[in-house]
């Protein structure tokens, strides 16, 4: 299975915040690239539950600057990129 999944690159995919919920069961995830997807603030709020995440790419998404700022406070060990 995908129990050791560490890096997930979904750039340009049709992933939505609903699909993000399924990522929460993967506690080995370290990198999630959601660049150029339609994820939003709801998806980011879910992703803040992934304490082990090292890198989260949100460039080209519908995530607001305010949501990114809040997430950075919760995810102190995660580099969040939103250009």
Short mmCIF file of C-alpha atoms in Angstrom, two decimals:
data_model
loop_
_atom_site.label_atom_id
_atom_site.label_comp_id
_atom_site.label_asym_id
_atom_site.label_seq_id
_atom_site.Cartn_x
_atom_site.Cartn_y
_atom_site.Cartn_z
CA UNK A 1 0.00 0.00 0.00
CA UNK A 2 0.93 3.62 0.47
CA UNK A 3 1.81 3.42 4.15
CA UNK A 4 5.30 4.84 3.54
CA UNK A 5 4.23 7.61 1.15
CA UNK A 6 6.53 10.57 1.83
CA UNK A 7 6.30 12.85 -1.22
CA UNK A 8 3.15 13.66 -3.15
CA UNK A 9 3.21 15.89 -6.23
CA UNK A 10 -0.27 16.82 -7.43
CA UNK A 11 0.65 19.97 -9.35
CA UNK A 12 -1.96 20.79 -11.98
CA UNK A 13 -4.28 17.92 -10.95
CA UNK A 14 -7.99 18.33 -10.35
CA UNK A 15 -7.56 17.71 -6.63
CA UNK A 16 -10.05 19.47 -4.35
CA UNK A 17 -10.28 20.02 -0.62
CA UNK A 18 -12.41 16.86 -0.40
CA UNK A 19 -9.50 14.74 -1.65
CA UNK A 20 -7.20 16.32 0.93
CA UNK A 21 -9.08 14.54 3.72
CA UNK A 22 -7.72 11.22 2.49
CA UNK A 23 -4.14 12.51 2.90
CA UNK A 24 -4.60 12.86 6.65
CA UNK A 25 -4.18 9.12 7.14
CA UNK A 26 -0.65 9.23 5.68
CA UNK A 27 1.47 10.19 8.67
CA UNK A 28 4.70 9.67 6.71
CA UNK A 29 4.01 12.51 4.25
CA UNK A 30 6.81 15.08 4.22
CA UNK A 31 6.20 16.92 0.95
CA UNK A 32 2.87 17.88 -0.62
CA UNK A 33 2.90 19.92 -3.83
CA UNK A 34 -0.53 21.32 -4.69
CA UNK A 35 0.68 24.00 -7.12
CA UNK A 36 -1.88 25.08 -9.73
CA UNK A 37 -4.78 23.18 -8.16
CA UNK A 38 -8.15 24.46 -6.95
CA UNK A 39 -7.54 23.76 -3.26
CA UNK A 40 -8.74 26.48 -0.91
CA UNK A 41 -8.57 27.62 2.71
CA UNK A 42 -10.61 24.59 3.81
CA UNK A 43 -7.97 22.26 2.35
CA UNK A 44 -5.17 24.14 4.06
CA UNK A 45 -6.98 23.95 7.38
CA UNK A 46 -7.12 20.16 6.97
CA UNK A 47 -3.44 20.00 6.02
CA UNK A 48 -2.43 21.73 9.25
CA UNK A 49 -3.14 18.38 10.92
CA UNK A 50 -0.09 16.88 9.18
CA UNK A 51 2.47 17.69 11.87
CA UNK A 52 5.28 15.83 10.13
CA UNK A 53 5.02 17.84 6.89
CA UNK A 54 8.27 19.58 5.90
CA UNK A 55 7.21 21.26 2.63
CA UNK A 56 3.84 22.42 1.35
CA UNK A 57 3.57 24.14 -2.05
CA UNK A 58 0.44 26.24 -2.59
CA UNK A 59 1.45 28.53 -5.47
CA UNK A 60 -1.38 29.05 -7.95
CA UNK A 61 -4.10 27.82 -5.59
CA UNK A 62 -7.22 29.47 -4.16
CA UNK A 63 -5.70 29.59 -0.67
CA UNK A 64 -5.81 33.10 0.81
CA UNK A 65 -2.80 34.93 2.22
CA UNK A 66 -4.56 35.10 5.59
CA UNK A 67 -5.00 31.31 5.67
CA UNK A 68 -1.31 30.83 4.85
CA UNK A 69 -0.32 33.16 7.69
CA UNK A 70 -2.48 31.22 10.15
CA UNK A 71 -1.13 27.89 8.90
CA UNK A 72 2.46 29.07 9.34
CA UNK A 73 1.73 29.70 13.02
CA UNK A 74 0.35 26.17 13.45
CA UNK A 75 2.88 24.39 11.23
CA UNK A 76 6.11 25.79 12.63
CA UNK A 77 8.26 23.00 11.15
CA UNK A 78 6.71 23.21 7.68
CA UNK A 79 7.95 25.43 4.87
CA UNK A 80 4.84 26.76 3.12
CA UNK A 81 5.41 28.23 -0.34
CA UNK A 82 2.73 30.45 -1.88
CA UNK A 83 4.04 32.78 -4.59
#
